[in-house]
Each structure stands twice: as C-alpha cells, then as structure tokens.
XYZ file of C-alpha atoms in Angstrom:
640
model
C 106.609 57.569 54.417
C 104.244 58.647 51.624
C 101.676 56.377 50.059
C 100.206 57.029 46.627
C 96.473 57.132 46.005
C 96.635 53.495 44.921
C 98.671 52.503 47.977
C 96.513 54.064 50.659
C 97.906 53.396 54.122
C 96.154 50.530 55.830
C 96.671 47.641 58.181
C 97.940 45.635 55.216
C 100.937 47.933 54.874
C 101.869 47.714 58.513
C 100.280 46.189 61.581
C 98.208 48.854 63.333
C 97.113 48.280 66.876
C 96.752 51.919 67.872
C 94.404 54.702 66.857
C 93.633 58.188 68.099
C 91.843 61.081 66.489
C 94.618 63.571 67.233
C 98.284 62.977 68.016
C 100.081 65.891 69.654
C 103.859 65.615 69.291
C 105.649 67.275 72.191
C 104.384 68.225 75.663
C 105.856 71.679 76.080
C 103.631 74.719 76.443
C 102.252 74.418 72.903
C 101.626 70.692 73.227
C 99.858 70.994 76.576
C 97.385 73.604 75.300
C 96.863 71.762 71.999
C 96.100 68.462 73.735
C 93.769 70.049 76.291
C 91.900 71.980 73.578
C 91.285 68.768 71.633
C 90.385 66.563 74.587
C 88.137 69.119 76.281
C 86.105 69.416 73.087
C 85.482 65.659 73.045
C 88.267 64.551 70.704
C 90.228 61.401 71.556
C 93.780 62.701 71.963
C 97.221 61.266 72.624
C 99.980 63.606 73.810
C 103.435 62.169 73.087
C 106.433 63.416 75.050
C 110.053 62.281 75.025
C 110.053 62.546 78.832
C 107.174 62.633 81.294
C 109.510 64.549 83.606
C 109.713 67.423 81.125
C 105.998 68.136 80.626
C 105.418 71.927 80.550
C 109.082 72.480 81.327
C 110.551 75.973 81.644
C 114.119 75.363 80.457
C 114.795 79.076 80.227
C 113.034 81.892 82.078
C 110.964 80.863 85.144
C 108.357 83.498 84.306
C 105.089 83.864 82.421
C 103.986 87.074 80.731
C 105.769 90.326 80.025
C 105.318 93.022 77.394
C 102.878 91.678 74.803
C 103.262 88.180 76.217
C 100.994 88.929 79.173
C 98.283 89.881 76.693
C 98.605 86.428 75.122
C 98.139 84.730 78.499
C 94.904 86.656 79.080
C 93.757 85.685 75.580
C 94.573 82.022 76.200
C 92.387 82.126 79.298
C 89.575 83.932 77.479
C 89.508 81.206 74.810
C 89.388 78.453 77.440
C 93.088 77.571 77.745
C 94.996 76.557 80.861
C 98.182 78.638 81.121
C 96.660 81.612 82.962
C 95.010 79.558 85.698
C 98.139 77.452 86.242
C 100.309 80.577 86.374
C 98.062 82.097 89.040
C 98.405 79.005 91.214
C 102.232 78.952 91.129
C 102.924 82.694 91.354
C 106.031 83.675 93.330
C 105.807 87.348 92.397
C 103.503 89.436 90.201
C 104.173 92.787 88.555
C 102.476 94.809 85.835
C 104.953 96.396 83.463
C 104.624 99.806 81.778
C 102.213 101.270 84.341
C 103.734 104.668 83.622
C 102.430 104.430 80.065
C 98.978 104.050 78.527
C 96.627 101.162 79.250
C 97.302 99.580 75.845
C 100.817 98.514 76.881
C 100.185 97.490 80.508
C 101.530 93.926 80.637
C 101.394 91.511 83.555
C 104.402 89.294 84.293
C 104.835 86.735 87.055
C 107.697 84.747 88.462
C 106.532 81.141 88.462
C 107.564 78.216 90.618
C 109.028 76.132 87.839
C 108.573 72.647 89.276
C 105.121 73.350 90.720
C 103.989 74.599 87.322
C 105.234 71.394 85.678
C 103.609 69.160 88.283
C 100.321 71.045 88.085
C 100.158 70.887 84.287
C 101.127 67.214 84.192
C 98.416 66.301 86.700
C 95.866 68.391 84.786
C 96.670 66.385 81.664
C 96.481 63.097 83.557
C 93.030 63.944 84.923
C 91.525 65.130 81.614
C 88.993 62.865 79.910
C 89.720 61.720 76.338
C 93.434 62.416 76.825
C 96.288 59.945 77.089
C 99.788 61.127 78.033
C 102.456 58.747 76.679
C 106.249 58.840 76.882
C 107.393 58.068 73.353
C 109.416 59.781 70.640
C 107.720 60.327 67.291
C 110.271 59.870 64.508
C 108.099 59.721 61.400
C 104.867 60.989 59.923
C 102.963 58.866 57.415
C 100.775 60.397 54.717
C 98.651 59.517 51.723
C 98.728 61.445 48.481
C 95.537 63.301 47.618
C 96.911 64.675 44.340
C 100.249 65.778 42.887
C 100.413 68.791 45.207
C 98.740 67.591 48.372
C 98.889 64.844 50.981
C 96.990 64.061 54.150
C 98.309 62.784 57.471
C 97.249 59.216 58.277
C 99.649 57.991 60.970
C 102.679 58.718 63.132
C 105.427 56.301 64.121
C 107.452 56.072 67.354
C 111.117 55.183 67.764
C 110.006 51.857 69.256
C 108.172 51.030 66.044
C 104.617 51.651 67.214
C 102.320 53.093 64.578
C 99.388 55.271 65.577
C 96.744 55.864 62.949
C 95.398 59.427 63.260
C 92.900 61.837 61.755
C 95.134 64.813 62.582
C 98.500 65.542 64.176
C 99.992 68.661 65.756
C 103.768 69.120 65.870
C 104.852 70.952 69.041
C 108.515 69.944 69.124
C 109.846 73.104 70.777
C 113.631 73.321 70.524
C 114.226 69.550 70.370
C 114.397 68.856 66.604
C 117.991 67.809 65.834
C 119.017 70.087 68.689
C 122.632 70.775 69.613
C 124.071 72.435 72.735
C 126.989 74.901 72.531
C 129.265 75.940 75.407
C 132.445 77.613 74.177
C 134.184 75.299 71.689
C 132.278 72.295 73.051
C 129.108 71.217 71.323
C 127.049 68.047 71.402
C 123.632 66.692 70.489
C 121.156 67.402 73.287
C 117.858 69.085 74.010
C 117.152 71.779 76.617
C 118.212 70.982 80.190
C 120.424 68.154 78.915
C 117.480 66.074 77.716
C 117.709 63.899 74.619
C 117.273 65.571 71.217
C 114.602 64.552 68.732
C 116.220 62.525 65.944
C 114.609 61.506 62.677
C 111.458 63.607 62.638
C 113.201 66.478 60.825
C 114.142 64.179 57.943
C 110.623 62.781 57.765
C 109.160 66.293 57.602
C 111.641 67.358 54.919
C 110.842 64.230 52.923
C 107.205 65.309 53.003
C 107.979 68.699 51.513
C 108.071 70.786 54.698
C 110.742 73.479 54.535
C 112.846 73.640 57.698
C 114.995 76.450 59.099
C 117.728 76.474 61.749
C 117.250 78.803 64.723
C 119.157 79.363 67.941
C 118.348 80.441 71.460
C 120.122 80.388 74.792
C 119.753 80.509 78.540
C 121.781 81.947 81.458
C 123.530 80.098 84.254
C 121.658 79.198 87.456
C 123.293 80.530 90.603
C 123.071 79.161 94.142
C 121.025 81.654 96.165
C 122.999 81.580 99.429
C 126.254 82.360 97.593
C 124.876 85.705 96.343
C 125.017 88.778 98.596
C 121.423 89.792 97.976
C 121.511 92.401 100.754
C 123.613 94.797 98.664
C 121.472 94.425 95.534
C 118.524 96.574 94.547
C 115.331 94.809 95.676
C 112.255 94.527 93.462
C 109.003 93.790 95.274
C 105.783 92.491 93.737
C 102.628 94.528 93.304
C 99.562 94.521 95.507
C 96.820 93.699 94.970
C 97.559 91.007 92.385
C 95.308 90.979 89.347
C 94.998 87.309 88.310
C 95.464 86.091 84.754
C 92.465 83.802 84.840
C 88.801 84.595 85.291
C 88.639 81.251 87.122
C 90.868 82.667 89.860
C 88.927 84.523 92.516
C 89.722 88.225 92.542
C 90.955 88.106 96.138
C 92.339 84.555 95.963
C 95.910 85.832 95.566
C 95.711 88.702 98.068
C 97.259 86.654 100.891
C 100.116 85.382 98.707
C 103.531 86.049 100.232
C 105.560 87.248 97.283
C 109.284 86.545 96.953
C 111.382 89.591 96.016
C 113.537 89.727 92.890
C 116.757 91.741 92.677
C 118.532 93.935 90.153
C 122.267 93.896 89.383
C 124.326 95.511 86.616
C 127.237 94.421 84.498
C 130.502 96.202 85.325
C 133.486 97.498 83.407
C 135.290 94.309 84.440
C 132.437 92.180 83.032
C 132.764 93.898 79.663
C 136.556 93.507 79.633
C 136.287 89.752 80.328
C 133.800 89.310 77.495
C 135.854 91.338 74.990
C 139.064 89.488 75.907
C 137.380 86.119 75.345
C 134.971 86.916 72.506
C 136.727 84.444 70.178
C 135.898 81.660 72.662
C 132.157 82.311 72.416
C 130.352 79.710 70.325
C 128.454 82.577 68.699
C 131.543 84.470 67.588
C 133.800 81.505 66.753
C 131.658 80.452 63.793
C 130.268 77.265 65.344
C 126.647 78.420 65.556
C 124.873 78.859 62.238
C 121.291 79.206 63.485
C 119.691 82.647 63.787
C 119.152 83.869 67.332
C 116.418 86.072 68.839
C 116.940 89.789 68.174
C 115.078 90.893 71.294
C 116.740 88.489 73.718
C 120.423 88.473 72.708
C 123.275 86.861 74.607
C 125.309 89.125 76.872
C 128.341 88.960 74.556
C 126.113 90.041 71.678
C 124.901 93.010 73.755
C 128.484 94.063 74.524
C 129.438 93.929 70.852
C 126.274 95.564 69.457
C 125.982 98.233 72.150
C 129.661 98.997 72.742
C 128.840 102.508 73.959
C 126.784 101.263 76.927
C 128.723 101.227 80.192
C 126.442 98.664 81.849
C 123.484 96.373 81.249
C 120.679 95.676 83.712
C 120.226 92.080 84.914
C 117.481 90.552 87.064
C 118.062 87.948 89.768
C 114.920 85.814 89.913
C 113.906 82.768 91.984
C 113.314 79.426 90.244
C 110.986 78.196 92.947
C 110.065 78.152 96.622
C 111.856 74.896 97.368
C 115.109 75.411 95.468
C 118.228 77.541 95.877
C 118.556 78.046 92.107
C 118.389 81.656 90.959
C 117.952 82.751 87.361
C 120.156 85.578 86.029
C 117.820 87.226 83.514
C 119.675 89.020 80.696
C 122.930 87.071 81.101
C 122.555 84.251 78.570
C 125.844 83.247 76.957
C 127.637 80.569 74.977
C 131.024 81.266 76.603
C 133.075 78.355 78.000
C 132.616 77.554 81.688
C 135.817 79.223 82.950
C 134.859 82.493 81.260
C 131.305 82.209 82.593
C 132.666 81.992 86.129
C 134.834 85.097 85.648
C 131.894 87.002 84.165
C 129.599 86.078 87.059
C 132.200 86.893 89.737
C 132.658 90.353 88.197
C 129.103 91.287 89.195
C 128.416 93.177 92.432
C 127.281 90.714 95.103
C 128.349 87.718 93.000
C 132.017 87.652 93.999
C 131.591 84.257 95.714
C 128.702 82.961 93.613
C 128.492 79.255 92.824
C 127.084 78.060 89.517
C 124.594 75.191 89.704
C 123.899 75.009 85.941
C 126.072 76.569 83.279
C 124.639 78.740 80.519
C 124.419 77.331 76.999
C 123.201 78.126 73.506
C 121.033 75.660 71.600
C 120.395 75.210 67.874
C 117.305 73.438 66.572
C 115.162 72.876 63.492
C 111.844 74.628 62.948
C 109.477 74.991 60.009
C 109.097 77.935 57.674
C 105.710 79.328 58.811
C 104.965 80.564 55.277
C 103.998 76.942 54.635
C 101.070 77.252 57.062
C 97.477 78.409 56.692
C 96.161 80.923 59.290
C 94.596 77.866 60.965
C 98.202 76.603 61.539
C 97.514 73.633 59.242
C 100.202 72.895 56.650
C 99.213 73.912 53.139
C 100.590 70.732 51.558
C 99.495 68.183 54.198
C 95.858 68.080 55.287
C 95.353 67.398 58.970
C 98.939 68.253 59.967
C 99.380 71.333 62.154
C 102.356 73.147 63.652
C 102.516 75.144 66.880
C 104.999 76.907 69.122
C 108.729 77.244 68.571
C 108.415 74.710 65.772
C 106.675 77.538 63.873
C 109.640 79.880 64.356
C 108.554 81.723 67.501
C 110.201 82.199 70.885
C 108.675 82.131 74.340
C 106.278 80.014 76.382
C 103.330 82.351 75.852
C 103.585 82.481 72.049
C 103.874 78.681 72.073
C 100.878 78.086 74.343
C 98.677 80.457 72.340
C 99.540 78.733 69.051
C 99.021 75.317 70.610
C 95.548 76.338 71.713
C 94.656 77.592 68.220
C 96.080 74.526 66.469
C 94.277 72.217 68.907
C 90.975 74.002 68.401
C 91.318 73.868 64.624
C 92.199 70.171 64.633
C 89.139 69.555 66.805
C 86.880 71.699 64.628
C 88.104 69.895 61.520
C 87.319 66.474 62.965
C 83.918 67.681 64.182
C 83.114 68.931 60.673
C 82.920 72.587 61.690
C 84.352 75.734 60.124
C 87.954 76.518 61.103
C 88.876 79.290 63.514
C 90.815 82.128 61.874
C 91.477 85.006 64.242
C 91.799 88.469 62.640
C 94.763 90.569 63.711
C 92.332 93.332 64.730
C 90.774 91.067 67.368
C 93.704 89.594 69.274
C 97.455 89.430 69.706
C 97.189 85.734 68.832
C 95.608 86.735 65.520
C 98.414 89.242 64.985
C 101.079 86.656 65.799
C 99.683 84.068 63.382
C 99.043 86.610 60.629
C 102.631 87.875 60.907
C 103.994 84.332 60.695
C 101.947 83.041 57.771
C 102.033 86.201 55.635
C 105.459 87.703 56.359
C 107.351 84.684 57.660
C 110.270 85.162 60.009
C 114.045 84.955 59.692
C 114.612 84.909 63.455
C 112.741 83.593 66.517
C 109.552 85.683 66.533
C 108.692 87.420 69.792
C 105.364 89.058 70.587
C 105.471 92.727 71.585
C 102.721 95.316 71.869
C 104.358 97.233 68.999
C 103.527 94.330 66.666
C 99.875 95.377 66.620
C 98.463 98.445 64.922
C 95.304 97.911 66.994
C 96.883 97.694 70.435
C 94.445 100.104 72.087
C 91.683 97.642 71.205
C 93.715 94.611 72.300
C 94.265 95.386 75.960
C 94.749 92.874 78.758
C 91.628 94.026 80.584
C 89.281 93.311 77.668
C 90.676 89.967 76.439
C 87.534 88.191 77.666
C 85.245 90.696 75.924
C 87.106 90.012 72.687
C 87.484 86.230 72.799
C 85.323 84.407 75.375
C 82.346 84.167 73.030
C 84.637 82.603 70.403
C 85.934 80.054 72.921
C 82.387 79.227 73.920
C 81.246 78.752 70.314
C 84.212 76.443 69.691
C 83.167 74.328 72.674
C 86.153 75.071 74.908
C 84.660 77.615 77.320
C 82.223 75.966 79.744
C 78.630 77.079 80.307
C 79.542 78.180 83.830
C 82.472 80.292 82.708
C 80.467 81.810 79.868
C 77.628 82.722 82.199
C 80.062 84.516 84.536
C 81.537 86.322 81.542
C 78.084 87.544 80.446
C 77.431 88.810 83.957
C 80.707 90.727 83.950
C 79.998 92.128 80.472
C 76.604 93.362 81.661
C 78.147 95.003 84.737
C 80.609 96.893 82.520
C 77.888 98.087 80.155
C 75.578 99.120 83.004
C 78.291 101.066 84.821
C 79.406 102.935 81.694
C 75.782 103.865 81.009
C 75.283 104.985 84.630
C 78.359 107.237 84.543
C 77.337 108.721 81.185
C 73.888 109.642 82.527
C 74.841 110.725 86.062
C 75.064 114.532 85.806
C 76.544 116.880 88.388
C 75.910 120.575 88.951
C 78.738 122.998 88.037
C 79.342 123.951 91.671
C 79.464 120.361 92.944
C 81.764 119.198 90.132
C 84.017 122.277 90.404
C 84.531 121.799 94.132
C 85.857 118.295 93.435
C 88.030 119.439 90.521
C 89.584 122.337 92.402
C 90.438 119.995 95.257
C 92.564 117.821 92.940
C 94.089 120.793 91.082
C 91.936 120.537 87.953
C 90.239 123.365 86.054
C 86.648 123.890 87.268
C 83.609 123.705 84.961
C 80.943 126.343 84.302
C 78.116 124.047 83.267
C 76.684 120.699 84.248
C 78.896 117.715 83.563
C 78.477 113.940 83.617
C 80.506 111.654 85.812
C 81.929 110.111 82.611
C 83.115 113.540 81.428
C 84.978 113.986 84.693
C 86.566 110.562 84.322
C 87.900 111.530 80.876
C 90.193 114.045 82.533
C 93.772 112.686 82.910
C 94.037 113.486 86.633
C 90.719 111.830 87.513
C 90.468 108.108 88.244
C 87.472 105.901 88.835
C 88.597 105.406 92.443
C 88.949 109.151 93.088
C 85.360 109.727 91.917
C 84.061 107.703 94.862
C 84.243 110.888 96.956
C 81.377 112.425 94.935
C 79.742 109.163 93.845
C 78.676 107.668 97.179
C 75.893 105.500 95.794
C 77.987 103.699 93.213
C 77.553 99.893 92.969
C 80.142 97.570 94.472
C 82.002 96.189 91.457
C 84.924 93.781 90.987
C 88.350 95.325 90.271
C 88.397 93.924 86.741
C 85.077 95.599 85.942
C 86.213 98.931 87.372
C 89.407 98.800 85.306
C 87.636 98.156 82.007
C 85.017 100.820 82.731
C 87.703 103.431 83.406
C 89.804 102.598 80.328
C 86.756 102.386 78.050
C 85.596 105.867 79.066
C 89.018 107.542 79.166
C 90.082 106.278 75.740
C 86.647 106.354 74.095
C 87.638 108.787 71.323
C 90.791 106.858 70.380
C 88.970 103.526 70.560
C 86.317 104.794 68.130
C 89.043 105.852 65.683
C 90.675 102.419 65.796
C 87.316 100.688 65.367
C 86.666 102.814 62.275
C 90.065 101.749 60.931
C 89.177 98.109 61.563
C 85.935 98.516 59.645
C 87.821 100.025 56.687
C 90.043 96.958 56.478
C 87.296 94.395 57.041
C 86.194 94.529 53.405
C 89.596 93.248 52.296
C 89.660 90.602 55.019
C 86.272 89.295 53.936
C 87.245 89.105 50.258
C 88.161 85.432 49.816
C 90.697 84.540 47.131
C 89.811 81.474 45.016
C 92.060 78.508 45.825
C 92.692 77.867 42.125
C 93.402 81.451 41.080
C 96.196 81.672 38.469
C 98.076 84.861 39.332
C 100.051 84.730 36.090
C 96.810 85.554 34.261
C 96.114 88.683 36.317
C 97.082 91.457 33.889
C 98.949 94.353 35.463
C 100.235 92.347 38.449
C 103.972 92.866 38.917
C 106.237 89.834 38.520
C 107.393 89.924 42.166
C 103.803 90.095 43.420
C 102.778 87.277 41.095
C 105.597 85.072 42.390
C 104.902 85.852 46.067
C 101.154 85.304 45.737
C 101.626 82.055 43.811
C 104.052 80.744 46.412
C 102.137 81.750 49.545
C 98.550 81.310 48.317
C 96.907 83.816 50.731
C 93.337 83.074 51.745
C 92.032 86.658 51.601
C 92.841 89.918 49.841
C 93.633 91.401 53.259
C 96.227 88.718 53.904
C 97.642 89.247 50.411
C 98.061 92.974 51.121
C 100.416 92.208 54.018
C 102.783 89.976 52.060
C 106.210 91.540 51.600
C 106.605 92.486 47.938
C 102.881 92.967 47.245
C 102.139 96.679 46.808
C 98.856 98.610 47.139
C 98.875 98.908 43.338
C 99.021 95.107 43.077
C 96.028 94.822 45.393
C 94.080 97.296 43.247
C 94.854 95.212 40.145
C 93.793 92.060 41.996
C 90.505 93.608 43.116
C 89.700 94.729 39.573
C 90.475 91.234 38.278
C 88.267 89.589 40.896
C 85.489 92.045 40.137
C 85.352 91.240 36.419
C 86.001 87.498 36.678
C-alpha cells in the first residue's frame, strides 16, 4: 500500500492501535541480532515471528562458525551482538580450522546444541527491555511517497489485519518468502523444517519497487544415532583448550566442557552409482527447481556431476544436540526422492542399517537484489526500510546475524538522529560482505570466506575486538563494563609488545636457546621480539628464557605473537589501506548526473546511474566501471 504526499498514512485511513519505533520481520539469526541491537540502544522494538517455536532456528547445519564465518562471529561479539556468547554456552564441540596455515585464515567452528541455542536466544529476547516478541505474520508494508523516486516506511500489516505504525522496519525473512520444498518430483509450499511459508509479503515488496530474486538451498537427512555404527568411523575430537567466541565468556569457563566427538565418513562407488542411475529423479536435475543454489555448498548429486573424476567425497557426522538422537550428515544435502535417499545413505560405511528421522530437501525462496541497498542496508527507494540476512541474498547463520546487527544499529542510529554506521571493507569481514553485496550484487547465495577479503591479514579472529569494540561502544551497544575490559586488554597487548621489543639478550644467551630448538644462532645482541619473528619460535617457547614475563590471558598472548610475527606484512597491508582511503572518503553527490561526465564510458554511466554509489571507492568496485572511468570521474569532481 502506497500513499501519495496528499494521502499521508494516518489513523483516518485505517484504525491504528499499535505503534513501535522499529518492526523487525522474522526472528531467525538476522532478526534476533537486529531486534537486540535496536532494543539495547533504547529503541522500542517489536520482533515479529511466524512461530515462537522457531526463534533462532537452525534448520540446516547445527554449527556456528567455519572458514570466514568464525571471523564474523567474533566481529558480532566485538560490536556488542549476541551470537558469540550464546554459541559459547551451547557448545558441543569446538575446533579451529586451518591451523596448519597462517593466522589470517584460522577460523573457529563449533557444533551447537540446536534446541538449547533456540531456547537461550528466545529467553534472551523475552528478558530484554524495550523489546516485544510477537507471533504474527507480516504480509504488507505501507509507505508514503516522498517524491516521484522515493518513499518512506510508515507501517506494517499482519495477516490478522493488525496495523503497526513504525518509524523503521527491518526485513529478516530468511528462506520463508514464498518458499517451496522439493523432494524428488514432489514439491509443495512450505518453509524450512516444514513450517508455514510467508505469503503476500513478496508481492507487497514488489509493488513497492523492490526487485526480488529466486534462490535455492538445501539440507541433508537427519539420521538416528544408534542406527549408525560409529565405532568403525574415523573419530574427530574437539580442541583443548577452547578459545571462546565472546569476550564475555571467561577464558577458562569452557575448559571443563565435555566435548562430543564428530565422525568422518566417505561416499563410496556404490553411492555414486545410485546417484547417477537416479539423477533424473532429482528435483535439481529434472527441471523443477529454477532458483540458483549456493556454489560453495552444493548438493551431493551436484558434486557427483561436477566432479565426476573424484572417487569419493568426505562427509561429517555431527550431533544435533545432547538430548537427541538426531545426527546431521554434513555434505550430503540432496533433493532426491525418499527411496533414493535411503539407498544413498545405506551405501555409506557404517550406515548399512541407518534409520532416517528427517528426509533431506531442497527449498526455493524469494530474496531481494542487494544492489537496491545502501551500505547501511537501508533500501535506496524506501527510507527507513532495511534488509538483512538471507533476504539480502546471502547464505549462512553467521552472515545473517552480522547483517542483522548492522541493520539494527543503523535503524537505531537513524531514529536517534545520529550518523549511520558504514563499515569499510578494510576494517571487517562484515564490511567486506556488505560492500560485496551492494556494489557487485550476487547471482547466487553469497557465502563469506577468508578469500573474499584483500585485507585478511588485518582482519583476523584474534583482533576483532581491537578493530570493532570502540565502534560498538560509540554506537551505544557495547556496555561501559565491556568497553573497560577491552581497554585493559588493549593496554596489556601494547605493553607486552613494547616489553618484548625492548628486552635484549646477549648473543651467547640467545644462541644457546636457538641451537636447542635447531635454529641458526646469532652473533650480536637480539631482542625477544626478534627471536619471536623466527618461524620456529613461539611465544610459549620463549618462556624458557623469559622467566619474569607477566601472566597474561591466552587471547592477549595470541595477539601479541601474531602482531610481532607478521609485523612486516601487516605494515604493507596498512599502507595499502591508506592508499585506498582517499577514494573511500571522496563522497559522490546524490544528484550527480553521470550522463554529463564527459569521457565516461556508456557502460560505466549506466552502472553508476543505476547503483548510485556513495563514494568513489565504492564506484571503483562496481563491475563494468574501469580505472579509466574513475580517473574521468575524479577529474570531473575536481573541476565541478
């Protein structure tokens, strides 16, 4: 429903009995963080969910983190979000991936107790001031026209006919918009886990000029634990000690946690034969599914077709929770019919007698084209309306939660009359994620990976708080207590780096240590920091010749070691950041007419006119805009 300037929405148009400053539509991972960010900064917030039993649901993988994704969880915590703390409290197993590689790509991943995570998040919402959690389906947005090109959000409407007047709204619909489930040749309207789909909101959004796309994702079957012969499978234990996601979690709080092992199994020649023989019965390959699926998390039949030369594919058997027999078969998502699914599962070693508790399925759903969003995640054509999570074309709980946090903060800042929060890609993975979405768009569910960032050595897990806690504090989301602890930690890191740089050792003393660990001795005095820069030397190993060192938390020791070891590379990346900052700070006028910029290529003119980038830096990353176009644009701006 759109009202003209002369027909401004009011109680005369429809009876209004409800009002909130911010309406958050959907209580998945994006919605939870968005609602908490608003409410915790003093904004009256209503979080609408189609089912109170599905708050913070994990319909797919019962895990949080992973390559690139773990970085996002640390960043969420640094900004004042909730996911990291909740994940710590429901951890079944913790592992850090890529430990054999450099610190930039070390990524924490945990197995989470699915139901405990849901219950914890729901209760957190229920106990948060200025936040109401309501079971209701939003089917319509209501706007007023500002001018011929722009509207503003004024209200949302539920399926039961209730109208809520709002100052801002955040759409966090996940995979529910006009969603459809596919299993073989059977398909029907449904949301994840057999919940109801969202009906009507897609049409309302389209009517308001929001471009929608159709994406697809899927999930594997759940297997009954005691019907799997786990004894013959490769066991995967958790790491010790556990490094928590959240700075609110005590460093030793998780040390006594009894971790549940995961297991590894592989597809067999028989598995591949079954899939090839029945490929025409897959919903993906029978032409029923039209949505684009995730490239980096394909179905097992897609893997067999695309990687026909591979004799086997690795799968992970992961627990869904402490109090359930359901096991998740990571890497085995499929849209095959149920009889084929059973044959595929029984072809796996140890799964000969396995019983399926939930069948695998593929799901199609509507999402927006993120090119229609500002870097604040506000829609360009509708003031006060924000998008977050899978609705913005991403995949994964972590990407969703991070976007929800940013959208919530920006809605809150807008209402409080403060400047918006735009995170540069050089400062966070969240900034990289959003910049990729709003400048390049996506034609498939976007997944965060460390390779997405050209600044990944600067954007490590261990320094997420150093990069973002001050920002969270300035936005009003990080508490005084948490900020004070952060400043104390920051000071400890700085003091220890300085101490190691100035603590010099004699050649004989240093050489004795180096020879003992098989390193080349030195012939002149050397600082403790210089020793630490050597690949074979660790901060812990230096304790032998550094007896008077201060007692420091693990997190501090980690950051000190990485900062010193990678100092040269870090300085190079910081210099690169500084070179690009000039373009990022060059604001493009909102009313610039690109057709009048002489020398700008037609393609660049069209792309810039359509996407309306906020800065020259953002413009430079738009597909179809060349360095020559940027030079022309800079000259034009300089003489205007």
